[in-house]
XYZ file of C-alpha atoms in Angstrom:
477
model
C 47.379 47.120 62.637
C 45.338 50.589 62.923
C 46.186 51.380 66.377
C 47.649 54.193 67.896
C 51.525 53.356 68.053
C 53.819 54.383 70.700
C 57.860 54.868 69.761
C 59.951 55.813 72.788
C 62.861 56.915 70.825
C 62.956 58.198 66.891
C 65.536 60.663 65.517
C 64.802 63.188 62.396
C 67.550 65.867 61.150
C 66.584 69.252 59.915
C 65.681 69.086 56.323
C 65.048 65.696 56.439
C 61.550 63.846 55.602
C 62.472 60.278 57.175
C 62.254 59.787 60.767
C 64.532 56.974 62.048
C 63.095 54.598 64.887
C 65.918 54.265 67.118
C 64.036 50.851 69.042
C 62.860 47.587 67.957
C 59.217 48.449 67.882
C 57.228 47.606 64.513
C 55.686 49.999 62.184
C 54.162 47.441 60.008
C 51.297 48.502 57.887
C 51.427 51.901 58.761
C 48.179 53.831 57.098
C 48.883 56.281 54.734
C 47.778 59.898 55.916
C 48.382 59.011 59.594
C 50.037 61.736 61.639
C 52.794 62.072 63.913
C 53.519 63.670 66.932
C 57.412 63.846 68.074
C 58.240 65.247 71.324
C 54.703 67.084 72.047
C 55.486 68.727 68.592
C 52.896 69.855 65.803
C 51.912 66.758 63.757
C 53.055 65.744 60.956
C 51.717 63.581 57.961
C 53.397 60.494 57.079
C 53.006 58.876 53.772
C 54.607 55.164 54.181
C 56.824 53.538 56.781
C 59.937 50.739 55.823
C 59.404 48.000 58.334
C 63.130 46.182 57.336
C 64.718 49.663 58.305
C 62.459 50.700 60.422
C 61.480 54.367 59.246
C 58.984 56.861 58.715
C 58.375 59.285 55.405
C 57.102 62.484 55.747
C 54.873 64.176 53.411
C 56.746 67.815 53.826
C 60.806 67.609 55.612
C 61.294 68.712 59.202
C 62.532 71.842 59.701
C 64.088 72.851 63.045
C 66.647 72.072 65.376
C 67.725 68.304 65.561
C 65.445 65.934 67.090
C 67.561 62.926 68.612
C 66.300 60.144 70.634
C 62.759 62.007 71.653
C 59.151 59.635 71.975
C 56.579 60.009 69.352
C 52.898 59.182 68.733
C 51.637 57.957 66.031
C 47.905 58.311 65.082
C 46.151 56.562 61.848
C 43.971 59.665 61.042
C 43.235 57.610 57.657
C 40.366 55.553 59.979
C 37.131 57.011 60.057
C 36.678 56.431 63.579
C 40.584 58.174 64.468
C 39.498 61.028 62.176
C 35.801 61.219 63.750
C 37.709 61.784 66.908
C 39.997 64.389 66.515
C 37.039 66.026 64.162
C 35.275 66.313 67.829
C 38.236 67.665 69.561
C 38.374 70.413 67.763
C 34.967 70.791 67.274
C 35.222 70.718 71.323
C 38.239 73.389 71.304
C 36.087 75.560 69.024
C 32.859 75.754 70.984
C 35.292 76.390 74.494
C 36.883 79.533 72.537
C 33.481 80.453 71.624
C 32.335 80.338 74.831
C 35.211 82.237 76.430
C 35.692 85.240 74.145
C 32.987 84.993 71.842
C 28.978 85.044 71.594
C 28.151 81.088 72.917
C 29.063 77.669 71.554
C 28.771 77.189 68.144
C 29.151 80.712 67.281
C 33.393 80.581 66.083
C 33.042 83.166 63.481
C 31.937 85.907 66.615
C 35.029 85.436 68.996
C 36.410 88.506 69.831
C 39.876 88.178 69.023
C 41.034 91.066 70.460
C 40.289 89.916 74.227
C 42.925 87.327 73.189
C 45.937 89.194 71.529
C 45.128 92.248 74.231
C 44.047 90.434 77.364
C 43.795 92.781 80.796
C 46.600 93.481 82.730
C 45.471 91.318 85.750
C 45.644 88.230 83.509
C 49.500 88.590 82.561
C 50.669 89.564 86.618
C 49.964 89.256 89.834
C 47.474 91.685 90.753
C 47.999 94.533 93.069
C 45.781 95.808 96.034
C 44.006 98.558 94.394
C 43.106 96.396 91.496
C 41.567 94.099 93.597
C 40.066 96.185 96.578
C 40.894 99.435 96.134
C 42.669 102.032 98.068
C 44.227 100.531 101.137
C 43.972 103.679 102.885
C 40.421 103.891 102.681
C 40.110 100.635 104.872
C 43.219 100.927 107.527
C 42.626 102.343 110.962
C 44.072 105.431 111.580
C 46.746 104.093 114.381
C 48.105 101.992 111.291
C 49.212 105.189 109.374
C 51.165 106.520 112.214
C 53.370 105.417 115.182
C 50.419 105.305 117.930
C 51.152 106.498 121.238
C 50.630 104.014 124.058
C 47.238 104.915 125.395
C 46.079 103.836 122.025
C 47.956 100.468 122.343
C 47.394 99.246 125.736
C 45.790 102.071 127.721
C 47.559 104.105 130.944
C 49.830 101.365 132.436
C 49.327 100.734 136.250
C 51.770 100.394 139.310
C 51.172 97.129 139.692
C 52.557 96.452 136.163
C 55.595 98.069 137.153
C 58.541 95.485 138.146
C 59.004 96.143 142.539
C 62.294 97.276 142.207
C 61.485 100.679 140.519
C 60.973 103.662 142.462
C 57.282 103.842 141.453
C 57.182 107.591 143.081
C 59.352 109.415 141.003
C 60.098 106.939 138.241
C 57.322 104.859 137.320
C 57.879 106.107 133.290
C 61.589 103.997 133.800
C 61.752 99.905 133.624
C 64.761 97.693 134.413
C 66.081 95.982 130.916
C 68.639 93.225 130.897
C 72.300 94.268 130.488
C 73.371 94.644 126.546
C 76.344 92.584 125.416
C 78.342 94.861 122.666
C 80.442 91.975 120.844
C 83.243 93.419 118.977
C 83.675 93.236 115.514
C 85.530 91.020 113.501
C 88.506 94.217 112.734
C 88.752 94.759 116.072
C 89.224 91.342 117.405
C 92.195 91.005 114.286
C 93.443 94.086 115.516
C 93.683 93.161 119.015
C 94.993 89.257 118.114
C 99.158 89.235 118.374
C 100.792 88.922 114.860
C 103.512 86.060 115.675
C 106.593 86.118 113.525
C 110.394 84.945 113.094
C 112.805 87.234 112.939
C 116.611 87.093 112.810
C 117.149 90.920 113.428
C 117.058 92.913 116.376
C 114.050 95.204 115.822
C 114.572 98.801 115.371
C 111.417 99.791 113.898
C 108.409 101.132 115.886
C 105.625 98.781 116.234
C 103.331 101.726 115.602
C 100.925 100.489 118.272
C 100.571 97.145 116.552
C 100.377 93.741 118.367
C 103.350 91.902 117.488
C 105.522 89.156 118.974
C 108.323 88.127 117.532
C 110.679 85.344 117.588
C 114.413 85.443 117.679
C 115.730 81.905 117.158
C 119.592 82.984 116.688
C 119.784 84.778 119.406
C 117.217 82.904 121.751
C 114.792 86.262 122.390
C 111.404 87.200 122.173
C 110.168 90.694 121.138
C 106.644 91.977 122.339
C 105.747 94.940 120.980
C 104.384 98.124 123.177
C 103.101 101.229 121.749
C 106.057 102.856 120.185
C 108.843 100.556 121.444
C 109.843 96.845 121.670
C 110.295 94.821 125.158
C 112.764 92.254 124.297
C 112.556 88.951 126.672
C 115.393 86.185 126.714
C 114.300 82.761 126.712
C 116.258 81.952 129.747
C 114.992 79.267 132.989
C 117.148 81.001 135.664
C 120.292 83.131 136.120
C 122.834 82.539 138.390
C 126.604 83.324 138.886
C 129.666 81.323 139.090
C 133.244 81.827 140.472
C 135.518 81.045 137.826
C 138.778 80.343 139.265
C 141.947 81.228 136.884
C 145.428 80.237 137.484
C 146.774 81.856 140.776
C 143.006 82.621 142.563
C 142.578 80.929 145.865
C 140.128 81.196 148.574
C 142.595 81.909 151.814
C 140.676 80.357 155.125
C 141.559 82.559 158.329
C 142.614 79.241 160.489
C 143.718 75.676 159.162
C 140.953 73.202 158.527
C 141.207 69.818 159.357
C 138.382 66.922 158.410
C 136.052 66.130 155.604
C 135.432 68.375 152.348
C 133.178 68.147 149.439
C 132.833 70.084 146.574
C 131.242 70.169 143.169
C 133.853 71.566 140.374
C 133.738 72.299 136.797
C 137.414 72.060 135.696
C 138.502 73.907 132.854
C 142.119 73.062 131.867
C 144.097 71.004 134.198
C 141.451 68.523 135.869
C 141.478 68.200 139.129
C 144.919 69.766 140.014
C 144.779 72.616 142.943
C 142.032 71.276 144.684
C 142.313 69.455 147.776
C 144.193 66.049 147.230
C 144.894 66.602 143.377
C 142.116 64.325 142.236
C 142.087 63.092 138.844
C 139.211 64.962 136.936
C 138.105 65.024 133.544
C 137.884 68.703 132.073
C 134.646 70.539 130.954
C 132.542 67.854 133.165
C 130.594 68.192 136.398
C 132.108 66.638 139.459
C 130.983 66.018 142.904
C 133.759 64.504 145.000
C 134.542 64.513 148.641
C 137.956 63.680 150.376
C 139.662 63.985 153.881
C 142.376 66.783 154.685
C 144.895 67.905 157.496
C 145.546 71.990 158.231
C 143.587 73.120 154.844
C 144.562 76.768 154.226
C 144.298 77.239 150.415
C 141.050 75.980 148.210
C 142.191 76.489 144.954
C 146.088 75.503 145.269
C 147.655 71.987 146.667
C 151.260 70.719 146.435
C 151.959 74.136 144.514
C 149.008 73.300 141.788
C 146.323 75.648 140.971
C 142.823 74.760 140.192
C 141.277 76.716 136.975
C 137.532 76.354 136.646
C 134.413 76.605 138.385
C 133.587 75.837 142.167
C 129.886 75.625 142.600
C 129.987 75.161 146.617
C 132.202 73.798 149.224
C 130.885 72.186 152.356
C 132.524 71.318 155.728
C 131.808 69.218 158.791
C 129.988 72.165 160.127
C 129.320 74.523 157.279
C 129.179 74.822 153.522
C 128.750 77.889 151.208
C 127.634 78.254 147.717
C 129.737 80.048 145.055
C 126.934 82.637 144.031
C 127.018 85.636 144.997
C 129.509 88.145 143.900
C 131.306 88.252 148.121
C 135.406 88.578 148.707
C 134.516 87.080 151.940
C 132.545 84.114 153.381
C 131.966 83.978 156.414
C 130.917 80.273 156.743
C 133.980 79.067 155.292
C 135.912 82.133 157.640
C 137.990 82.416 153.860
C 138.168 85.007 151.568
C 139.396 85.632 148.123
C 143.079 85.875 147.293
C 145.602 85.264 144.875
C 148.873 83.386 145.050
C 150.274 85.604 142.149
C 148.817 88.001 140.103
C 145.943 90.793 140.607
C 142.790 90.193 142.618
C 139.792 90.591 140.798
C 136.401 89.502 141.124
C 136.367 86.021 139.520
C 131.888 85.827 139.394
C 130.659 85.722 135.639
C 126.466 85.536 135.187
C 125.259 82.649 133.521
C 121.800 81.976 131.862
C 120.065 78.827 132.003
C 118.273 78.237 128.614
C 115.918 75.881 127.558
C 118.717 73.253 125.909
C 119.694 72.567 129.659
C 123.068 74.738 129.107
C 124.398 77.573 131.032
C 125.292 80.388 128.876
C 128.198 83.405 130.024
C 128.313 86.760 129.337
C 129.738 87.910 126.126
C 133.505 87.477 126.055
C 134.430 88.533 122.228
C 138.293 90.044 122.396
C 138.628 93.556 121.561
C 141.930 92.128 119.970
C 141.873 88.647 118.366
C 144.639 86.577 118.994
C 145.766 86.020 115.362
C 144.640 87.694 112.549
C 145.659 86.842 109.145
C 146.770 89.326 106.116
C 143.613 89.288 104.127
C 141.744 90.090 107.314
C 140.893 93.528 108.228
C 139.321 95.056 112.025
C 137.162 97.743 111.580
C 138.667 100.496 113.966
C 135.725 101.978 115.076
C 133.770 98.423 115.888
C 136.237 96.067 117.065
C 133.459 93.285 116.336
C 133.195 93.903 112.787
C 135.790 92.251 110.368
C 136.230 92.315 106.339
C 138.167 89.886 104.457
C 138.971 90.033 101.005
C 140.567 87.325 98.851
C 141.396 84.808 101.811
C 142.824 81.883 99.990
C 145.803 80.445 102.106
C 144.399 77.518 105.173
C 145.961 79.917 107.732
C 144.600 83.243 106.357
C 142.102 83.025 108.793
C 140.816 84.945 112.171
C 141.512 83.314 115.430
C 139.840 84.774 118.275
C 141.347 82.976 121.513
C 144.476 81.294 122.339
C 145.556 77.216 122.905
C 143.928 77.226 126.267
C 140.754 78.077 125.075
C 140.281 75.020 122.118
C 139.037 73.178 124.613
C 135.739 74.892 125.524
C 132.666 74.755 124.286
C 131.190 78.235 122.894
C 128.354 79.797 121.571
C 128.676 82.454 118.697
C 126.499 84.820 116.971
C 127.880 85.829 113.866
C 126.070 88.385 111.363
C 127.448 87.616 107.691
C 127.083 90.960 105.693
C 128.113 89.636 102.517
C 129.989 86.354 101.413
C 131.388 84.930 98.069
C 131.432 81.388 99.313
C 131.219 79.331 101.853
C 133.561 80.191 104.935
C 134.714 77.525 107.557
C 134.112 78.949 111.415
C 136.318 76.371 113.297
C 139.475 74.774 111.906
C 138.149 71.147 111.281
C 136.296 72.717 108.015
C 133.002 70.985 108.297
C 129.475 71.158 109.161
C 127.637 72.182 111.041
C 130.108 75.123 111.376
C 129.893 76.799 107.953
C 128.405 79.982 107.095
C 127.382 79.986 103.300
C 125.945 83.424 102.539
C 125.205 86.739 104.141
C 122.592 86.144 107.176
C 122.352 85.591 110.934
C 123.874 82.621 112.234
C 124.484 80.724 115.310
C 127.292 78.381 115.874
C 127.849 76.128 118.511
C 131.569 74.739 118.987
C 132.910 71.833 121.134
C 136.056 71.344 121.963
C 137.458 73.229 118.894
C 139.597 76.007 117.597
C 137.713 78.894 116.650
C 139.002 80.034 113.088
C 137.659 81.743 110.816
C 138.940 80.684 107.106
C 138.307 79.426 103.510
C 136.343 76.204 103.070
C 136.824 75.505 99.108
C 138.066 78.829 97.605
C 139.565 82.385 98.026
C 137.082 84.145 100.510
C 135.479 87.939 100.426
C 133.497 89.027 102.855
C 132.048 91.520 105.584
C 130.611 90.286 109.203
C 130.114 90.986 112.659
C 130.675 89.033 115.906
C 127.783 89.736 118.010
C 128.882 87.493 120.798
C 131.029 84.854 121.658
C 129.993 82.536 124.995
C 131.285 80.193 126.861
C 128.840 77.328 127.112
C 128.607 74.554 129.965
C 126.278 71.648 130.586
C 123.526 72.035 133.713
C 124.712 69.838 136.706
C 122.391 67.549 138.346
C 121.478 68.442 142.123
C-alpha cells in the first residue's frame, strides 16, 4: 500500500520516538522515509511501522508537549510521485516569495529578507487616516471644524416655520418644547421609602428626619417618625365609655315605672342579682334580657340585691338610653346616678376596641399591691417597679388584686429588666403566662389570680408593671 493515510487519533510523548495509533486504522507496509504530520506540526521522518502493536517509529525522538489523541497524516515520500509533488510544491512556494519580495520567479537568492523581517507599519496595524488619505483637516469643510451658526446650516427661520401659539411679533427666537419630567434618583427614592421595623420599646430617640414605621406588638402601637419626634398611633378600632356599677351604685328614677324593660349587661361578680327581677345570669359574659316590672324606681338594686358589672343600655316602653357618655342624669330615663351607700363618683371608664374583638379598659395598676412577699420590694419612687431577691417559697409572691378580681380577664404589659430564671405570672404556674428572660411581655389572664412567683426555683430580678387593663369581649349588636 502506498497511498496517503489519515489517522484520526494518535498519541506521542515528549522525548519518545514511538507514535501510538489509537484507532484500528492499518499501518501495514509503511514505506521507510515517509513523513507524518501530527496536528499541523512540522513533518517528521518515519523509519518503520509495527502492524501488530499499531505503532510508527520516528527517525528522531519527538520533543515538545505531549500529543494526546490528535489527527495525523502519513505521506509516503519514499515513492517518486509523492516526492515529485513535494518538490513541485516547494518550488511554487519559492517562486511566490521571489515574486513578492525579490526580483521575480527563479531568483530566490535575491529575495529582500529585510522586507520580511521589517514589514511596513501598515502591514502590522490598522492604518490611520493620515497614513491612507493624508491630513483630514485639509478635506473637511469649515463648518465641520467648529460649531456652525444657524444660517450656515438651515438658513433663516421664517414666521411660517414657527408654532402658531408663539407671539411672533416679540418672541420669534422662542419655541415651545414638551415638558421634561425629572425622574428621582434611586438614592432619593430609597430615602423617601419608610423603613418598617418591629420594636419592643417605646421610642425615645430622635428619628433624625428619617422615614421610619415601628410596630409594637406588645403594646399594640404603631410609631410614625416625624422630622424630630414620633407620632404614636394605637391600633384600636373604636373607643367608648362603659358605666361600671360597683356595689351600691344605682340609677334612681324620679317616678316609679311600670311596664317592660330591656337591658344589655355584663355581670362581674354576682350574676344578674340587683337587676329588675334578679335574673339568673353568668358572670363575665354579655347578656341581653327583657322583663316586666311594676313600680320600679331603682335600676341596680332589686329586693336588697345590688348589681356589679356593666350596664350598656336601658330600654323602656317609650324611651331608651345608652350609658356611653359621662352624665349624672339621663333625661330619657328620667333618672340619675345615686348610691345606696358609699361615696358617689362617676362610674364611666374608657375602653378601646382592638382587632381581636375585645374591649380594653384604662390602666388600673394599683399603687399599693394587695399582697407582697418578704423577698419583694416596691420602688418608693415608682409604684410600678418591683425588685425580687431570692424568692423561693410558693407564697413568697406579688399579688396585685384581692379575691374579687380573680374571675376577671386582664391584659398585663410587663417589662422584665433582669431575671435569673423562669417566673410565673398567674397562680396556675403554667404557660403561656411565664416570663423567661429580660424582655417586654404581654400576658392575657382568663379568670385566674395574678400572682408573680417562682416557677421551679428561687427567682431574683427587677421588673416594671407598665399596665394592667380589664379585658372584655365585644358584644354583638
